[in-house]
CSV table of N, CA and C in Angstrom, one decimal:
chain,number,residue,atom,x,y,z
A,1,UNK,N,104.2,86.6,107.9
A,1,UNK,CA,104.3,87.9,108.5
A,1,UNK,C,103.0,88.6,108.6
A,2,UNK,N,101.9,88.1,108.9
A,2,UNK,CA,100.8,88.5,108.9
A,2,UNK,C,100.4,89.0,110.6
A,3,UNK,N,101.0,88.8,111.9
A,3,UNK,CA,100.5,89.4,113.0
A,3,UNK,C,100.8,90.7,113.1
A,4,UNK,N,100.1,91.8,113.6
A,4,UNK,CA,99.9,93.0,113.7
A,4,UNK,C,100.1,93.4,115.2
A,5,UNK,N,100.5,94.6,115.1
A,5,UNK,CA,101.7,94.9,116.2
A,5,UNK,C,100.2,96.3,117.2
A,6,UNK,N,100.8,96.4,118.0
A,6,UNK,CA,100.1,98.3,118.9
A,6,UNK,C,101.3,99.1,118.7
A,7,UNK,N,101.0,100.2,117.7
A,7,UNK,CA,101.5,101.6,117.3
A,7,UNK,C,101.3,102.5,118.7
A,8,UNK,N,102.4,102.9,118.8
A,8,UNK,CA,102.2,104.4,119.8
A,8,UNK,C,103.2,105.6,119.1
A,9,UNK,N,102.6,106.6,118.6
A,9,UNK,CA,103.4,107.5,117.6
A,9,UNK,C,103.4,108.6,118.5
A,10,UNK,N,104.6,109.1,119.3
A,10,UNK,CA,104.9,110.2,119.7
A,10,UNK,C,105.4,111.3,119.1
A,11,UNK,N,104.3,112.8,118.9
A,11,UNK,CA,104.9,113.1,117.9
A,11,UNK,C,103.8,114.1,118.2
A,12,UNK,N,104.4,115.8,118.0
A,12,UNK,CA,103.7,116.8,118.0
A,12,UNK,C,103.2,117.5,116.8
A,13,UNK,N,103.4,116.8,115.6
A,13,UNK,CA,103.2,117.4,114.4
A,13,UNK,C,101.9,116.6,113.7
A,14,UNK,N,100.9,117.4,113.8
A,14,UNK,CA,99.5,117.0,113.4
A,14,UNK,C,99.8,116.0,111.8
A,15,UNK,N,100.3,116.9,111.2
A,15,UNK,CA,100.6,116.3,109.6
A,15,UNK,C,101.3,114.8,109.7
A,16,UNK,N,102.5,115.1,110.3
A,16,UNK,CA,103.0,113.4,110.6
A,16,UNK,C,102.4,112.6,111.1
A,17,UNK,N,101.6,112.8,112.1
A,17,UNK,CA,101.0,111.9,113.0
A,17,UNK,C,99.9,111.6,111.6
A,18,UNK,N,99.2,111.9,111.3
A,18,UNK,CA,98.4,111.8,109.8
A,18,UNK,C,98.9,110.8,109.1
A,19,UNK,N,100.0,110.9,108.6
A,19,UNK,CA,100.5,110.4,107.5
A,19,UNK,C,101.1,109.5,108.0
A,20,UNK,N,101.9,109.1,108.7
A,20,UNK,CA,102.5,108.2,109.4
A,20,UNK,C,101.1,106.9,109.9
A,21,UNK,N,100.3,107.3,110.3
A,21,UNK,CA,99.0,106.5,111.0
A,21,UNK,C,98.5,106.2,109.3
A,22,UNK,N,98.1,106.9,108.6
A,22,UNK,CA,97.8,106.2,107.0
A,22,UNK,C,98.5,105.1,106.6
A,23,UNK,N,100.0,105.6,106.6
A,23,UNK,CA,101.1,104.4,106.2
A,23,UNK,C,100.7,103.0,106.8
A,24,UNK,N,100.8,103.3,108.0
A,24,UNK,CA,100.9,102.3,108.5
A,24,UNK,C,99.2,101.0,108.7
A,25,UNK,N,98.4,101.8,108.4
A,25,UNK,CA,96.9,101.3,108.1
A,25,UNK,C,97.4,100.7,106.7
A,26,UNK,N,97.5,101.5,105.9
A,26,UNK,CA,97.7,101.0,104.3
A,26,UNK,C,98.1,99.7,104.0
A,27,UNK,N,99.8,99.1,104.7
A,27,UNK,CA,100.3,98.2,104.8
A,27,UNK,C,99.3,97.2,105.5
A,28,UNK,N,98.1,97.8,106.7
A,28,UNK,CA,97.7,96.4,107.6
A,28,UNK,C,98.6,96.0,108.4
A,29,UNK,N,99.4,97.0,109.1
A,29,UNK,CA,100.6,96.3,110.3
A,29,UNK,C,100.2,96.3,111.9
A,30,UNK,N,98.8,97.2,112.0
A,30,UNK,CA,98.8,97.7,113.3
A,30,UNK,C,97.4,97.1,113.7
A,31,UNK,N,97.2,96.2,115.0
A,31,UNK,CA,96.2,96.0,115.6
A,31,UNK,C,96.1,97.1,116.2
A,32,UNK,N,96.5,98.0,116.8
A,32,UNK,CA,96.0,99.0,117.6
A,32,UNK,C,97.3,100.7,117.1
A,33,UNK,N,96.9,101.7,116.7
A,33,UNK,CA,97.5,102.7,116.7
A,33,UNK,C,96.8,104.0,117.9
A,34,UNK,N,97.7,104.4,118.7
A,34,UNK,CA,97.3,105.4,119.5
A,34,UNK,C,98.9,106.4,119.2
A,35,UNK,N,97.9,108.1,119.3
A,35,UNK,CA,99.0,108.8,119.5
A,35,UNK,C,99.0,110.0,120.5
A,36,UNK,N,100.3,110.3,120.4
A,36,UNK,CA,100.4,111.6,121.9
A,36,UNK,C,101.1,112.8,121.0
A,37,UNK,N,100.7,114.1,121.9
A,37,UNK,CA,101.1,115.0,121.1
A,37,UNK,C,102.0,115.2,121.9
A,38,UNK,N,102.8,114.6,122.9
A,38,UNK,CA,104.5,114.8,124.1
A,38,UNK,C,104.5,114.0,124.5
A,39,UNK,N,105.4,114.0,125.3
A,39,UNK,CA,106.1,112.4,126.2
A,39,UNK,C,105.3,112.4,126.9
A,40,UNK,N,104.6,113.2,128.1
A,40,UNK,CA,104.2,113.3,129.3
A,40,UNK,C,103.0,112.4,128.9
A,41,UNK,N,102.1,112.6,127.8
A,41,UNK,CA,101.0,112.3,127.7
A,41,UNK,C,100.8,110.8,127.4
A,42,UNK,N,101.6,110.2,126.9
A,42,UNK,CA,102.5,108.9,126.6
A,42,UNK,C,103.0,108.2,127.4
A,43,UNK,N,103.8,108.8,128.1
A,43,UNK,CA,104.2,108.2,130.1
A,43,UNK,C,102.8,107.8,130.5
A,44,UNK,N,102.3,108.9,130.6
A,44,UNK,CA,101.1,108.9,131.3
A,44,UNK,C,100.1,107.6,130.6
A,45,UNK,N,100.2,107.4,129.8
A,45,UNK,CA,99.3,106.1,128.7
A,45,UNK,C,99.8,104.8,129.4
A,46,UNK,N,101.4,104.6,129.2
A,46,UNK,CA,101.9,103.3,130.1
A,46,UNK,C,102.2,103.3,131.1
A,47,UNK,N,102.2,104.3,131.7
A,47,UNK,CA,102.1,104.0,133.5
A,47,UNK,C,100.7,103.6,133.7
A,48,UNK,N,99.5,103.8,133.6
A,48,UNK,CA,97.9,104.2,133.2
A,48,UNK,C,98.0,102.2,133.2
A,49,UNK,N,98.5,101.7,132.4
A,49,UNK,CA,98.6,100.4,131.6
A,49,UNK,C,99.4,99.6,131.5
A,50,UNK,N,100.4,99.4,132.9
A,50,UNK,CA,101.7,99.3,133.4
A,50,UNK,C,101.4,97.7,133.4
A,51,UNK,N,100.4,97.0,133.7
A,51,UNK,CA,100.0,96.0,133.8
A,51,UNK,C,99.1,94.9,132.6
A,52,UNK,N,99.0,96.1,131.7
A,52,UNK,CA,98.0,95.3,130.6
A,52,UNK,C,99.0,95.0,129.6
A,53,UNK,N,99.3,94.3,129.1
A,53,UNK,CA,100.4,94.2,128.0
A,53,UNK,C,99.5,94.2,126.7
A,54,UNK,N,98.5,93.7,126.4
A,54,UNK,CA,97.5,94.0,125.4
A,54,UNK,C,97.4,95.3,124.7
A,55,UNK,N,97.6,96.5,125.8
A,55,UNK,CA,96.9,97.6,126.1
A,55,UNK,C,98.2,98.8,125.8
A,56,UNK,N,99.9,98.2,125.7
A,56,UNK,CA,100.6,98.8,125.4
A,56,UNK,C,101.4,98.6,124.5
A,57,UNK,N,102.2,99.6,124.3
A,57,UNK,CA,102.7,99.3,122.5
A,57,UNK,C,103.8,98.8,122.3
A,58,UNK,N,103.5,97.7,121.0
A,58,UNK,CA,104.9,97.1,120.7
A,58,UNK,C,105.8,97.5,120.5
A,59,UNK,N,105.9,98.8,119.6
A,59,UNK,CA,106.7,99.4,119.1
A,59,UNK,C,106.3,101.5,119.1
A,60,UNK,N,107.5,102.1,119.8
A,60,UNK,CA,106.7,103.2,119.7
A,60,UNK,C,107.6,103.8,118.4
A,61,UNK,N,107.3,105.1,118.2
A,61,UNK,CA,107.8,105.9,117.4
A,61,UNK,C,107.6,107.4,118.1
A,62,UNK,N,109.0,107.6,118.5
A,62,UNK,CA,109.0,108.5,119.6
A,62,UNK,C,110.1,110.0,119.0
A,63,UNK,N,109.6,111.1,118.7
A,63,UNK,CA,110.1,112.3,118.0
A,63,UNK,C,111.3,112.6,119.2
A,64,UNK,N,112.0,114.1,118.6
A,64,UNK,CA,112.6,114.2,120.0
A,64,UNK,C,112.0,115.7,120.3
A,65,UNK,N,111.7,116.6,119.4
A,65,UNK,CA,111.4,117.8,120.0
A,65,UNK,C,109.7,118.1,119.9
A,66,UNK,N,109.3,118.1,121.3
A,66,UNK,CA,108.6,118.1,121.4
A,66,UNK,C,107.8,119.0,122.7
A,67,UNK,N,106.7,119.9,123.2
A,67,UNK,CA,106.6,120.9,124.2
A,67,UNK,C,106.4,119.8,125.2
A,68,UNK,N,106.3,120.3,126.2
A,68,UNK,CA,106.1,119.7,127.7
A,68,UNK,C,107.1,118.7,128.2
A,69,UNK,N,107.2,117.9,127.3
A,69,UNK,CA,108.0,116.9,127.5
A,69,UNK,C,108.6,116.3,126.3
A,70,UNK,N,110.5,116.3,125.7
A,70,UNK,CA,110.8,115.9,124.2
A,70,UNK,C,110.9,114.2,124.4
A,71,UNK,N,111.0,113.9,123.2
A,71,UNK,CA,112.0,112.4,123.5
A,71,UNK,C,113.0,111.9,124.3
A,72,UNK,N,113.8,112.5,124.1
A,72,UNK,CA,115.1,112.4,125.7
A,72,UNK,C,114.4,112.5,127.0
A,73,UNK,N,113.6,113.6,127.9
A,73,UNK,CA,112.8,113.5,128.9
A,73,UNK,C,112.0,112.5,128.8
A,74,UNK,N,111.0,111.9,127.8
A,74,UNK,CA,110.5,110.5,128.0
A,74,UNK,C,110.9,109.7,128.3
A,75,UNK,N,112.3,109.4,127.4
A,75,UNK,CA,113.1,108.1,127.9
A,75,UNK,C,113.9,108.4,129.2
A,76,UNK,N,114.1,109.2,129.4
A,76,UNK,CA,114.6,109.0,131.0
A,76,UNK,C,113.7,108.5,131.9
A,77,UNK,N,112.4,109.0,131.6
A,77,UNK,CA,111.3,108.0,132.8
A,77,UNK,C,111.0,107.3,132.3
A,78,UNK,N,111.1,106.7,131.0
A,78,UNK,CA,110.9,105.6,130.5
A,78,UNK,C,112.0,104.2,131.2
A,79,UNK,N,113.1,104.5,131.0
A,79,UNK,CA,114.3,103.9,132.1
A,79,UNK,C,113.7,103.3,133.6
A,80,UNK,N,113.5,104.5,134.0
A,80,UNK,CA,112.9,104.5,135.2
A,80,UNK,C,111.7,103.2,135.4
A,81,UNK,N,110.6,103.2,134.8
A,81,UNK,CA,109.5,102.3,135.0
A,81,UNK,C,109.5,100.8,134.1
A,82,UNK,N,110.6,101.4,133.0
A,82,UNK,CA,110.9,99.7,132.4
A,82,UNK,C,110.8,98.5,133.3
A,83,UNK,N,111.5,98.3,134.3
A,83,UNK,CA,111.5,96.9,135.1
A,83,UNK,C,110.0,97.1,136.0
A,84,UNK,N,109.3,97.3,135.6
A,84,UNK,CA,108.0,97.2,136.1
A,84,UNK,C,107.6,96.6,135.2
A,85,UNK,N,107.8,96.4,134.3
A,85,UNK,CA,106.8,96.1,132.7
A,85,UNK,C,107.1,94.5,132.4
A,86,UNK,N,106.2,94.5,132.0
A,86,UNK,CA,106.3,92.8,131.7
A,86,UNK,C,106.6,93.0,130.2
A,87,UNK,N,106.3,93.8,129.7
A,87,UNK,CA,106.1,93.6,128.2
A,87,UNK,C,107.8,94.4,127.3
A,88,UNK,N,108.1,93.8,126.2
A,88,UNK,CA,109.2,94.8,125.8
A,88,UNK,C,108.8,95.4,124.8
A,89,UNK,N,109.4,97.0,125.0
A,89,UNK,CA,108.6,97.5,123.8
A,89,UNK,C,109.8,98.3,123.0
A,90,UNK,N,109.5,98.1,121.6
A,90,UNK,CA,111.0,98.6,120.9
A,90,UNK,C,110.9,100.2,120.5
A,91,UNK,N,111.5,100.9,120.9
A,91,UNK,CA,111.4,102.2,120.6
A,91,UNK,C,112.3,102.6,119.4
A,92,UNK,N,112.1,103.8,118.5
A,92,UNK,CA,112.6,104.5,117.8
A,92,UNK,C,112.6,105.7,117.5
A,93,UNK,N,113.8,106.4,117.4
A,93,UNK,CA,113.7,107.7,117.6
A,93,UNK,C,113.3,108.1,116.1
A,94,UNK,N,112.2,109.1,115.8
A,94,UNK,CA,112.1,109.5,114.7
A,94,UNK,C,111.4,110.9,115.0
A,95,UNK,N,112.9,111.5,114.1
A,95,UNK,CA,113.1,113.0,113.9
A,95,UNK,C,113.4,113.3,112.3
A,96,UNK,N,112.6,115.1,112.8
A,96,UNK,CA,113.3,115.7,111.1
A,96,UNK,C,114.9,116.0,111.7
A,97,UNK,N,115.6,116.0,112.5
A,97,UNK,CA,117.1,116.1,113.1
A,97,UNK,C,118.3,115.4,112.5
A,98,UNK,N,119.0,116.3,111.7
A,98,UNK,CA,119.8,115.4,111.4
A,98,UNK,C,121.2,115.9,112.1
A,99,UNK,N,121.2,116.6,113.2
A,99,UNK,CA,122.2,117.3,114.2
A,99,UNK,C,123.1,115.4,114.6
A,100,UNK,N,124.6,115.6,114.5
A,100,UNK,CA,124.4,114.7,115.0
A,100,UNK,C,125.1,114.5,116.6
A,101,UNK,N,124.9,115.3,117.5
A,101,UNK,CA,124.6,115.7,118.6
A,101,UNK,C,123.3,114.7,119.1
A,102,UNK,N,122.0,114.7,118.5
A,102,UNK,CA,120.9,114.3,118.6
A,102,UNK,C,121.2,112.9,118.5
A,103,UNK,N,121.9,112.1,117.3
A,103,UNK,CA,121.9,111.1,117.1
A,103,UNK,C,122.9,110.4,117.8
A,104,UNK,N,124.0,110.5,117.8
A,104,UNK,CA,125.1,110.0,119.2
A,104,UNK,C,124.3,109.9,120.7
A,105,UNK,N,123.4,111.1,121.1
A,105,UNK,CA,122.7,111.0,122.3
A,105,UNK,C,121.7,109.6,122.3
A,106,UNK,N,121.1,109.7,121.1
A,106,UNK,CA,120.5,108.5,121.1
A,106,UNK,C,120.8,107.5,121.3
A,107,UNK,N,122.1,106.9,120.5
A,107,UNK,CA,123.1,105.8,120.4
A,107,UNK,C,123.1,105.3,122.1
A,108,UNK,N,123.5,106.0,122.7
A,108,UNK,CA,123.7,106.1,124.2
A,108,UNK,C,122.5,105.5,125.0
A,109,UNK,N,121.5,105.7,124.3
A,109,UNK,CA,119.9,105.2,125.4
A,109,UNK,C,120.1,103.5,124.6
A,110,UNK,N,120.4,102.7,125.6
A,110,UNK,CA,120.3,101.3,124.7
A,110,UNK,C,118.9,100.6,125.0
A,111,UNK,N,117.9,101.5,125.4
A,111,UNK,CA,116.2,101.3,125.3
A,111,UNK,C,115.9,101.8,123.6
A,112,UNK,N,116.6,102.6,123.0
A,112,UNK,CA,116.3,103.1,121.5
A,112,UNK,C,117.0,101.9,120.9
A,113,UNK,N,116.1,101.2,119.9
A,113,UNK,CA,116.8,100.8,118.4
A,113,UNK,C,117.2,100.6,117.5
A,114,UNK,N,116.4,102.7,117.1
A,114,UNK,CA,117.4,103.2,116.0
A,114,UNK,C,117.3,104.6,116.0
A,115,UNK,N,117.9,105.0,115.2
A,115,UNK,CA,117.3,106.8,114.9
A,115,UNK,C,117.1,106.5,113.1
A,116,UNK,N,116.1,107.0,113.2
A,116,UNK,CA,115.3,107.5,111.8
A,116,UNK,C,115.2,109.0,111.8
A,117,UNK,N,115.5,109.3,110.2
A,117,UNK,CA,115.1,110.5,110.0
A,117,UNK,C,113.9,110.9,109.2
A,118,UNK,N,112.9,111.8,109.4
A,118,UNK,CA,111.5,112.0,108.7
A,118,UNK,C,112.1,112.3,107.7
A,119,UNK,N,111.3,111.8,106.7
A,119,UNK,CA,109.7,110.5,106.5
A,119,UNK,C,110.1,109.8,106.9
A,120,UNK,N,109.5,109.0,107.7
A,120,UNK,CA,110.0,107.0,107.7
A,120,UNK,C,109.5,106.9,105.9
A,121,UNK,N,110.2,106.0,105.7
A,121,UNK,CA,109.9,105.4,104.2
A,121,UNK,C,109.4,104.4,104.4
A,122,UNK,N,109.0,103.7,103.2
A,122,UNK,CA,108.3,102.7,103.4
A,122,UNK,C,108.6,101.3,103.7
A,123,UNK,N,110.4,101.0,103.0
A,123,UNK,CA,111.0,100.3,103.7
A,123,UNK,C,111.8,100.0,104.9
A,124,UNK,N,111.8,101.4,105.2
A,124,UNK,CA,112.0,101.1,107.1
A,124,UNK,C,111.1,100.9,107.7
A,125,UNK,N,109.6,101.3,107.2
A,125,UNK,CA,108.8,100.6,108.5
A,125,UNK,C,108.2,98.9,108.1
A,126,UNK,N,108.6,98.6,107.1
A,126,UNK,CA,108.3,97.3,106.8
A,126,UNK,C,110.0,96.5,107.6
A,127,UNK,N,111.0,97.1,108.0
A,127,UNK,CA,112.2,96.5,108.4
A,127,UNK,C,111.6,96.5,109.6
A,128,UNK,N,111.0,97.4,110.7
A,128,UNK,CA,110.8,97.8,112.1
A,128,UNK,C,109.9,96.5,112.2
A,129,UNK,N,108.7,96.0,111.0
A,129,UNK,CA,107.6,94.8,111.1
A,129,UNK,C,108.7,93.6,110.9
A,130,UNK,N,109.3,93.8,110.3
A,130,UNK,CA,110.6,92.1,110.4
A,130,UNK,C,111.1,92.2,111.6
A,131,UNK,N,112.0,93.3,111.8
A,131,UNK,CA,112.8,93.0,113.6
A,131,UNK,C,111.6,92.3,114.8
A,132,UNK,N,110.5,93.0,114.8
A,132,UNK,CA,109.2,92.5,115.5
A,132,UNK,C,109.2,91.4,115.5
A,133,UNK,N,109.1,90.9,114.3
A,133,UNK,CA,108.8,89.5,114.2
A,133,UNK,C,109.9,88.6,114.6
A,134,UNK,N,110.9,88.9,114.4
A,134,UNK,CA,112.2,88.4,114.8
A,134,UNK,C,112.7,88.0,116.1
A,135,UNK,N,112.1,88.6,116.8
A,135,UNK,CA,112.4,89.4,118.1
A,135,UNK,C,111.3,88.0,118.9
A,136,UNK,N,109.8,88.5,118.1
A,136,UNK,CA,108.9,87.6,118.6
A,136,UNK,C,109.1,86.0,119.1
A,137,UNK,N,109.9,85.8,117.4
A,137,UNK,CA,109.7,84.5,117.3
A,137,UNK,C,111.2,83.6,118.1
A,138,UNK,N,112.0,84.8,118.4
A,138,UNK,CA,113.0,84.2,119.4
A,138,UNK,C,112.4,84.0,120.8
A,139,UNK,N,111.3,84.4,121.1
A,139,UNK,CA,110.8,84.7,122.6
A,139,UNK,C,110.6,83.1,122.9
């Protein structure tokens, strides 16, 4: 389990984004981590990169409340430009939200693979690096 994945952490909270990007350096999971402070700016990254699969992220980690654009408005255009992509990328919702309004909506986007609630712990993001692998090694 030693290949390393592209982090894309969507997420408006300076501190999380922080600590979440340490975590995940710490472990050694991430060839590449990039982050957005909203969806729009995130769309805007893989539309930008619609073609590089190098260049986009294996796995994002996508908040839901967020300005300009939340999690829900991303993944709707995320829907939208998926079959352009060559590449699959596993998303996860990760919120401090434990409404479960929020979480049933999620259930519903079958582009999402889970809802997490803040903090990711340390053993769900070592489970998100097994599904990866998993995922990979069926390809």
């Amino acid at each position: 389990m030693n290949k390393k994945f592209n982090f894309c952490i969507v997420d408006d909270d300076d501190i999380y984004q922080f600590t979440i990007k340490k975590t995940i350096k710490h472990f050694d999971l991430a060839k590449n981590i990039v982050s957005f402070n909203d969806g729009e700016e995130a769309l805007n990254f893989i539309l930008e990169n619609l073609n590089e699969d190098k260049e986009l992220p294996d796995v994002i980690l996508l908040d839901i409340n967020m300005p300009i654009m939340d999690g829900f408005q991303f993944m709707e255009e995320y829907v939208k430009i998926k079959p352009k992509m060559g590449k699959n990328i596993t998303i996860y919702m990760v919120s401090s939200s434990i409404d479960d309004a929020d979480i049933e909506k999620t259930k519903r986007i079958s582009e999402i693979s889970d809802y997490i609630v803040k903090p990711i712990q340390e053993t769900q993001l070592k489970s998100i690096i097994e599904k990866l692998h998993n995922v990979e090694n069926m390809e």
